[in-house]
Amino acid sequence: MNTHNCKDCPFKSSAEKVLHDDEFMVLEENSALVTFKKGDLIFKEGALSTNVAFLRTGIVKIHKQGPTKEKILRIVKAPSYFGIPTTFGNKINQYSATSIEDTTVCFIDSTLFRNFILENGKFAYEVIVELCQNELQDYERYANQSQKQIPGIVAERLICMSDTIFKSPRFIFPLTQGELADLVGTSRESVSRVLSDFSNSKIIEFKGKEITILKRDSLEQISQKG
Amino acid sequence: MNTHNCKDCPFKSSAEKVLHDDEFMVLEENSALVTFKKGDLIFKEGALSTNVAFLRTGIVKIHKQGPTKEKILRIVKAPSYFGIPTTFGNKINQYSATSIEDTTVCFIDSTLFRNFILENGKFAYEVIVELCQNELQDYERYANQSQKQIPGIVAERLICMSDTIFKSPRFIFPLTQGELADLVGTSRESVSRVLSDFSNSKIIEFKGKEITILKRDSLEQISQKG
DNA sequence: TTTCTTGTGTGATATTCATCACACTTTCAT
DNA sequence: ATGAAAGTGTGATGAATATCACACAAGAAA
């Protein structure tokens, strides 16, 4: 394990913020800080899960093999845990995580994490709140996506990326079109066509991988109509 | 609140099994046991959530208004909590719950539930495990359903009901075809056609609302092919 | 650079499925 | 029991989108 200072880490999770000094000391001894490059696999579906992963910086995709191809389940931006369900719901990873931008990840021994839950109620509570919020977010998306058509879902995703991940109408699009297809549940070609449409109607603009949302209103309309 | 005995309740959640005697006493004073008939609304999307709901007996559907119609997010069978994410993830219910068979539900004051989490680490841990397992289940379904076609999804659901809810190849189907459509994300008519097909090819048999799975192998094949 | 791989744009075609329409059946309340 | 309401079966049609096919572009590696 590399030596690092958890207590003064500027990227603490809301759960970690309630840890006591002695707990930080144990944490430092039982966690490892690792750097990943864009495209690197962080953990793999099917492998044994012995660590909880905390995304300190960067962006990660959570994905899983579906019946015909890969399905991207969620995009996680720092700071956030991203391996809790797969660690405590099943011994074997039920999904993979891959870095889609350079990231730093803190791996926390799952026995230690479990002890924090058992011994620090506030820590447990914060973990529960995070799990609950994620689940609500997922539900919202399921409900939307199963009833919208492709342009609507793509529009929703673009807005979501702009708002919650990059917090700017202009950003470097972190996925290939194929990945975006795996995320929204469609084909690569359909994504390409939808993006071309948006681009032709000046709703968005592409400069290489940089995307700018020009008409947010139109995007929102398309997203809502379905 | 009706007087009832929680400590000796035969339908305890795995979290409740680790409560201490004094905690049971508080629980009895801050929980209410309510009976619902098939079709009754248990709590409603948009309302303030002040209780955690525990399904003691029966079956419940969790559903949410989508862009064009209702979406059924999950079917919950007793014993299980079913209002945790909406209670701790957001003050306002993000989904509704409706009884699809006669049920008994135990409502637990959410402040009390929170105190159990804060003060009883084992309780918190069990809650976390349940949340994690649910999330993994949702992911699995999400990955499958976004890549399968309608017959495959319907087949999957029938197998799931038979296996995990009724634990028998013959059971009284608890949903209307319209509801099954809202669950798998398709139209009522498509569900009707798929069920007719299955019935014609002697894969399943209907007697009124009673369904029997005749050829489980075929169903599984259809489910896997997508 | 050149070459190789990976990603992208776009037409033509086929398929799945939603929608509309309407008859029929079951359930429920009066 | 009788009528109204809710649920179901099934054809005809059209729309959305997957798939196939291929050209082209961009990036990585030699």
XYZ file of C-alpha atoms (C1' of nucleotides) in Angstrom:
512
model
C 0.000 0.000 0.000
C 1.322 3.435 -0.814
C 1.601 5.871 1.989
C -0.907 8.617 1.739
C -2.815 10.914 4.036
C -6.534 10.264 4.184
C -7.436 12.636 6.964
C -6.442 15.694 4.961
C -7.485 14.351 1.590
C -9.462 17.080 -0.153
C -11.630 14.514 -1.940
C -13.363 12.851 0.990
C -16.760 11.227 0.534
C -19.561 12.519 2.730
C -19.256 9.287 4.686
C -15.534 9.793 5.242
C -16.158 13.257 6.586
C -17.631 11.753 9.748
C -14.713 9.444 10.486
C -12.702 9.958 13.670
C -8.952 10.458 13.834
C -8.230 6.904 14.866
C -10.378 5.621 12.030
C -8.415 7.697 9.557
C -5.256 6.083 10.769
C -6.619 2.616 10.079
C -7.959 3.815 6.762
C -4.567 5.029 5.687
C -3.093 1.642 6.424
C -5.796 -0.283 4.622
C -6.357 1.706 1.496
C -4.407 2.248 -1.676
C -4.379 5.156 -4.038
C -4.090 4.165 -7.678
C -3.906 6.146 -10.887
C -5.636 5.016 -14.086
C -5.336 6.299 -17.597
C -8.263 6.826 -19.927
C -9.446 3.433 -21.080
C -7.929 1.447 -18.222
C -10.003 -1.271 -16.638
C -10.410 -0.638 -12.908
C -12.187 -3.824 -11.950
C -13.816 -6.541 -13.947
C -17.150 -8.300 -13.888
C -16.712 -11.837 -12.667
C -13.653 -11.138 -10.520
C -13.701 -11.429 -6.750
C -14.394 -8.148 -5.104
C -12.303 -7.400 -2.039
C -12.203 -3.644 -2.105
C -14.587 -0.759 -2.130
C -13.573 1.712 -4.792
C -13.786 5.432 -4.247
C -13.353 7.699 -7.232
C -11.201 10.594 -6.090
C -10.803 12.355 -9.419
C -11.885 11.638 -12.965
C -14.774 9.861 -14.623
C -15.598 6.186 -14.759
C -18.076 4.058 -16.639
C -19.845 1.170 -14.928
C -20.630 -1.511 -17.466
C -21.801 -5.063 -17.754
C -22.019 -7.734 -20.397
C -25.565 -7.987 -21.747
C -27.101 -10.729 -23.894
C -25.780 -9.292 -27.150
C -23.280 -6.618 -26.214
C -21.888 -4.426 -23.498
C -24.294 -2.232 -21.568
C -23.109 0.913 -19.819
C -25.069 1.182 -16.597
C -23.912 4.524 -15.322
C -21.300 7.201 -15.660
C -19.757 8.142 -12.343
C -17.913 11.360 -11.727
C -15.673 12.081 -8.759
C -16.070 12.233 -5.864
C -18.111 9.102 -5.386
C -17.955 5.487 -4.373
C -18.548 3.193 -7.268
C -18.088 -0.352 -6.097
C -20.340 -0.612 -3.069
C -23.203 -2.695 -4.462
C -20.912 -5.166 -6.107
C -18.856 -5.520 -2.917
C -21.680 -5.981 -0.440
C -24.349 -7.456 -2.681
C -22.295 -10.343 -4.008
C -18.786 -11.708 -3.546
C -18.244 -11.624 -7.280
C -18.271 -8.397 -9.228
C -21.515 -8.071 -11.115
C -20.151 -5.322 -13.316
C -16.923 -3.797 -14.570
C -15.571 -0.306 -14.115
C -13.417 1.430 -16.693
C -11.827 4.826 -16.548
C -13.006 7.126 -19.327
C -10.719 9.960 -18.280
C -7.528 9.864 -16.266
C -8.596 9.044 -12.736
C -7.346 8.465 -9.245
C -9.102 5.766 -7.292
C -8.846 4.933 -3.628
C -9.322 1.234 -2.895
C -10.516 0.521 0.611
C -10.317 -2.913 2.130
C -13.891 -4.135 2.313
C -13.509 -5.634 5.772
C -12.416 -2.257 7.038
C -15.278 -0.552 5.241
C -17.631 -3.019 6.851
C -16.165 -2.241 10.269
C -16.733 1.453 9.740
C -20.374 0.663 8.983
C -20.664 -1.518 12.072
C -18.981 0.906 14.408
C -19.734 4.363 13.112
C -23.452 4.969 12.665
C -22.988 8.272 10.926
C -20.689 6.678 8.388
C -23.265 3.943 7.757
C -26.009 6.497 7.413
C -24.105 8.491 4.814
C -23.401 5.355 2.845
C -27.093 4.494 2.904
C -28.061 7.951 1.735
C -25.655 7.701 -1.184
C -26.979 4.268 -2.159
C -30.543 5.523 -1.960
C -29.884 8.560 -4.080
C -28.213 6.466 -6.730
C -31.137 4.109 -6.800
C -33.604 6.953 -7.221
C -31.511 8.321 -10.050
C -31.489 4.933 -11.729
C -35.247 4.579 -11.356
C -35.782 7.959 -12.905
C -33.682 6.929 -15.844
C -35.339 3.549 -16.306
C -38.749 5.128 -16.344
C -37.652 7.734 -18.850
C -35.652 5.565 -21.128
C -38.126 2.768 -21.502
C -40.679 5.213 -22.849
C -38.651 7.660 -24.870
C -37.313 7.197 -28.344
C -33.676 7.477 -29.252
C -33.412 11.212 -29.947
C -35.091 11.914 -26.611
C -32.753 9.678 -24.671
C -29.669 11.057 -26.392
C -30.836 14.587 -25.689
C -31.381 13.694 -22.036
C -27.892 12.279 -21.774
C -26.284 15.317 -23.344
C -28.104 17.603 -20.927
C -27.141 15.370 -18.032
C -23.477 15.376 -18.987
C -23.464 19.108 -19.435
C -25.266 19.745 -16.139
C -24.019 17.200 -13.687
C -20.656 16.058 -14.961
C -19.019 18.970 -16.710
C -21.199 21.813 -15.434
C -20.724 23.653 -18.691
C -22.494 23.769 -22.076
C -19.151 23.050 -23.738
C -17.122 19.995 -22.905
C -14.930 17.279 -24.348
C -17.243 14.400 -25.041
C -15.779 11.479 -23.092
C -17.416 8.588 -24.932
C -17.196 7.213 -28.435
C -20.457 7.033 -30.317
C -20.399 3.307 -29.825
C -20.196 3.778 -26.072
C -22.973 6.328 -26.108
C -25.009 3.704 -27.944
C -24.261 1.152 -25.220
C -25.331 3.713 -22.654
C -28.661 4.665 -24.193
C -29.389 1.192 -25.480
C -29.319 1.625 -29.221
C -27.008 1.060 -32.173
C -23.901 2.996 -32.992
C -25.413 4.050 -36.324
C -28.531 5.470 -34.721
C -26.436 7.560 -32.372
C -24.460 8.863 -35.300
C -27.628 9.848 -37.143
C -29.158 11.558 -34.131
C -26.010 13.551 -33.465
C -25.836 14.530 -37.123
C -29.430 15.708 -36.935
C -28.784 17.760 -33.826
C -25.709 19.195 -35.452
C -27.487 20.041 -38.707
C -30.267 21.819 -36.861
C -27.625 23.802 -34.942
C -28.761 22.401 -31.605
C -25.266 21.245 -30.854
C -21.880 21.847 -32.430
C -18.931 19.521 -32.757
C -15.301 20.472 -33.051
C -13.531 17.181 -32.943
C -14.430 15.687 -29.582
C -15.502 19.039 -28.181
C -19.232 19.445 -28.040
C -21.134 22.658 -27.420
C -24.823 22.793 -26.592
C -26.134 25.713 -28.629
C -29.884 25.432 -28.103
C -30.525 23.983 -24.725
C -34.251 24.663 -25.012
C -34.575 22.555 -28.126
C -32.617 19.764 -26.500
C -34.906 19.833 -23.501
C -37.971 19.770 -25.697
C -36.682 16.789 -27.605
C -35.801 15.088 -24.346
C -39.267 15.608 -22.912
C -41.288 14.709 -25.971
C -39.606 11.336 -26.004
C -50.643 3.259 16.210
C -52.093 -0.182 16.685
C -50.608 -2.280 19.394
C -48.628 -5.137 18.012
C -45.678 -7.237 18.988
C -42.602 -6.704 16.859
C -40.170 -8.807 18.819
C -42.030 -12.026 18.113
C -43.192 -11.072 14.651
C -42.533 -14.038 12.373
C -41.907 -11.735 9.397
C -38.834 -9.840 10.553
C -36.405 -8.390 8.035
C -32.808 -9.548 8.299
C -32.024 -6.125 9.729
C -34.696 -6.433 12.397
C -33.284 -9.763 13.477
C -30.298 -7.977 15.001
C -32.298 -5.500 17.056
C -32.049 -5.623 20.840
C -34.978 -5.987 23.215
C -35.098 -2.312 24.109
C -35.050 -1.405 20.437
C -38.012 -3.659 19.820
C -39.938 -1.821 22.478
C -39.341 1.510 20.773
C -40.152 -0.073 17.426
C -43.496 -1.280 18.688
C -44.387 2.219 19.783
C -43.309 3.838 16.543
C -44.609 1.525 13.912
C -48.023 0.711 12.546
C -49.325 -2.436 10.967
C -51.727 -1.807 8.108
C -53.679 -4.115 5.837
C -54.176 -3.378 2.144
C -56.418 -5.033 -0.384
C -55.372 -5.871 -3.904
C -55.224 -2.655 -5.886
C -54.864 -0.335 -2.896
C -52.353 2.473 -3.120
C -49.824 2.227 -0.295
C -47.928 5.425 -0.888
C -47.871 7.863 -3.719
C -45.179 9.502 -5.815
C -44.944 13.170 -4.936
C -46.142 12.797 -1.355
C -43.902 13.467 1.620
C -42.277 10.346 2.868
C -42.156 10.019 6.646
C -42.169 6.260 7.030
C -40.142 3.334 5.925
C -42.434 0.613 4.627
C -41.816 -3.030 5.340
C -43.826 -5.586 3.417
C -44.813 -8.287 5.898
C -47.024 -10.361 3.638
C -48.232 -10.051 0.070
C -46.915 -8.544 -3.131
C -46.451 -4.927 -4.100
C -45.605 -3.095 -7.291
C -43.279 -0.099 -7.246
C -44.207 2.268 -10.027
C -43.551 5.722 -11.318
C -45.013 8.090 -13.849
C -42.948 8.088 -17.034
C -43.047 10.562 -19.917
C -45.989 8.842 -21.601
C -47.357 6.348 -19.122
C -46.825 4.493 -15.905
C -43.652 2.434 -15.540
C -43.494 -0.466 -13.108
C -40.012 -0.456 -11.636
C -40.095 -3.621 -9.594
C -42.318 -6.220 -8.050
C -41.597 -6.776 -4.376
C -42.637 -9.843 -2.480
C -42.694 -10.168 1.288
C -40.677 -10.028 3.405
C -38.845 -6.942 2.258
C -38.508 -3.229 2.799
C -39.795 -1.275 -0.114
C -39.593 2.394 0.726
C -36.020 2.888 1.806
C -34.571 4.701 -1.206
C -37.484 7.077 -1.433
C -37.289 7.827 2.297
C -33.571 8.442 2.592
C -32.764 9.559 -0.922
C -35.295 12.382 -1.088
C -37.918 13.903 1.186
C -40.542 13.461 -1.487
C -41.548 10.041 -2.734
C -40.022 9.418 -6.111
C -42.313 6.492 -6.801
C -45.614 4.964 -5.773
C -46.324 1.580 -4.239
C -49.515 -0.325 -4.875
C -50.610 -3.640 -3.479
C -51.188 -6.250 -6.172
C -52.333 -8.890 -3.697
C -53.750 -8.494 -0.214
C -50.846 -7.322 1.909
C -49.851 -6.350 5.392
C -47.377 -3.519 5.660
C -45.486 -2.298 8.671
C -44.790 1.442 8.597
C -41.798 2.469 10.643
C -41.185 6.044 11.621
C -38.230 7.158 9.538
C -36.558 9.003 12.398
C -36.592 5.827 14.413
C -35.262 3.857 11.460
C -32.509 6.399 11.132
C -31.676 6.024 14.809
C -31.384 2.293 14.420
C -28.919 2.867 11.612
C -26.946 5.348 13.698
C -26.877 3.247 16.811
C -26.892 -0.359 15.699
C -24.141 -1.119 13.240
C -25.403 -4.574 12.436
C -28.796 -3.180 11.581
C -27.173 -0.618 9.287
C -25.061 -3.292 7.666
C -28.055 -5.486 6.902
C -29.880 -2.538 5.395
C -26.880 -1.801 3.214
C -26.667 -5.388 2.039
C -30.334 -5.364 1.077
C -29.937 -2.103 -0.821
C -26.886 -3.440 -2.625
C -28.556 -6.657 -3.643
C -31.532 -4.802 -5.004
C -29.290 -2.561 -7.010
C -27.437 -5.518 -8.511
C -30.747 -7.099 -9.428
C -31.867 -3.899 -11.105
C -28.618 -3.662 -13.047
C -28.956 -7.200 -14.248
C -32.438 -6.542 -15.469
C -31.551 -3.264 -16.993
C -28.716 -4.768 -18.994
C -30.919 -7.606 -20.167
C -33.976 -5.638 -21.027
C -32.280 -2.965 -23.041
C -30.905 -5.616 -25.389
C -33.661 -8.201 -25.596
C -36.791 -8.041 -27.644
C -40.258 -8.284 -26.202
C -40.741 -12.085 -26.207
C -37.417 -12.493 -24.451
C -38.247 -9.981 -21.760
C -41.690 -11.435 -21.181
C -40.206 -14.921 -20.938
C -37.658 -13.663 -18.430
C -40.379 -12.141 -16.304
C -42.475 -15.263 -16.305
C -39.507 -17.338 -15.203
C -38.669 -14.785 -12.540
C -42.209 -14.785 -11.155
C -42.327 -18.526 -11.143
C -38.925 -18.855 -9.472
C -38.592 -16.036 -7.026
C -42.110 -14.956 -6.200
C -44.351 -17.979 -6.340
C -41.736 -20.721 -6.300
C -43.952 -22.903 -8.468
C -44.485 -23.415 -12.207
C -48.193 -22.773 -11.647
C -49.457 -19.578 -10.097
C -52.176 -16.973 -10.249
C -50.816 -14.249 -12.455
C -50.965 -11.103 -10.338
C -50.822 -8.466 -13.068
C -53.100 -7.452 -15.884
C -51.589 -7.570 -19.344
C -51.491 -3.812 -19.292
C -49.431 -3.880 -16.105
C -47.110 -6.509 -17.508
C -46.639 -4.161 -20.446
C -45.729 -1.311 -18.086
C -43.266 -3.630 -16.399
C -41.447 -4.835 -19.487
C -41.747 -1.528 -21.295
C -43.986 -2.350 -24.213
C -47.619 -2.015 -25.271
C -50.572 -3.964 -23.916
C -51.236 -5.407 -27.352
C -47.717 -6.730 -27.766
C -47.953 -8.503 -24.431
C -51.216 -10.052 -25.494
C -49.698 -11.310 -28.720
C -46.623 -12.725 -27.034
C -48.708 -14.561 -24.455
C -50.959 -15.909 -27.190
C -47.904 -17.168 -29.032
C -46.510 -18.864 -25.946
C -49.901 -20.354 -25.289
C -50.349 -21.589 -28.855
C -46.950 -23.252 -28.842
C -47.869 -24.946 -25.542
C -45.055 -23.245 -23.688
C -47.473 -21.916 -21.129
C -51.110 -22.589 -20.352
C -53.789 -20.200 -19.129
C -56.863 -21.066 -17.135
C -58.348 -17.719 -16.339
C -55.691 -15.927 -14.327
C -53.894 -19.145 -13.481
C -50.766 -19.650 -15.519
C -48.744 -22.838 -15.811
C -45.282 -23.001 -17.294
C -45.308 -26.147 -19.410
C -41.979 -25.920 -21.229
C -39.537 -24.148 -19.037
C -36.671 -24.965 -21.398
C -38.310 -23.209 -24.304
C -39.046 -20.206 -22.124
C -35.432 -20.017 -21.062
C -34.247 -20.288 -24.628
C -36.528 -17.474 -25.696
C -35.391 -15.431 -22.746
C -31.737 -15.900 -23.589
C -31.932 -15.414 -27.320
C -33.414 -12.000 -26.692
C 5.761 9.326 -43.388
C 3.141 4.854 -44.038
C 0.281 1.545 -42.315
C -3.081 -0.291 -39.262
C -6.630 0.169 -36.208
C -10.432 2.457 -34.461
C -13.954 5.469 -35.034
C -17.543 7.893 -37.958
C -21.338 9.196 -41.724
C -24.889 7.713 -44.497
C -27.669 5.016 -47.877
C -30.736 0.863 -48.657
C -33.348 -2.624 -46.657
C -35.689 -5.533 -43.276
C -37.823 -6.122 -38.902
C -39.935 -5.180 -34.814
C -43.178 -3.028 -32.588
C -46.596 0.804 -31.568
C -50.828 2.398 -32.794
C -55.545 2.305 -34.264
C -59.681 -0.161 -34.614
C -63.081 -3.043 -32.990
C -65.205 -7.315 -31.248
C -65.349 -10.110 -27.480
C -65.054 -11.527 -22.526
C -64.800 -11.121 -17.784
C -65.604 -8.602 -13.520
C -68.027 -5.804 -10.572
C -71.622 -2.888 -8.685
C -76.195 -1.785 -8.466
C -79.319 -10.479 -13.123
C -78.125 -6.640 -15.929
C -75.540 -3.089 -17.425
C -71.228 -0.648 -17.161
C -66.448 -0.894 -16.790
C -62.265 -3.091 -17.223
C -59.594 -6.316 -19.450
C -58.362 -9.142 -23.637
C -57.480 -10.992 -28.765
C -56.269 -9.960 -33.200
C -56.041 -7.714 -37.843
C -54.184 -3.795 -40.641
C -51.041 -0.202 -40.968
C -47.101 2.791 -40.368
C -43.175 4.431 -37.931
C -38.909 3.805 -35.593
C -34.873 1.709 -35.592
C -31.675 -2.389 -36.324
C -28.848 -4.249 -39.623
C -25.879 -4.513 -43.579
C -22.755 -2.329 -46.478
C -19.194 0.523 -47.482
C -16.481 4.963 -47.828
C -14.090 8.040 -45.314
C -11.537 10.195 -41.245
C -8.667 10.307 -37.327
C -5.362 8.472 -34.240
C -1.740 5.277 -32.906
C 2.193 2.639 -33.922
C 6.061 1.384 -36.649
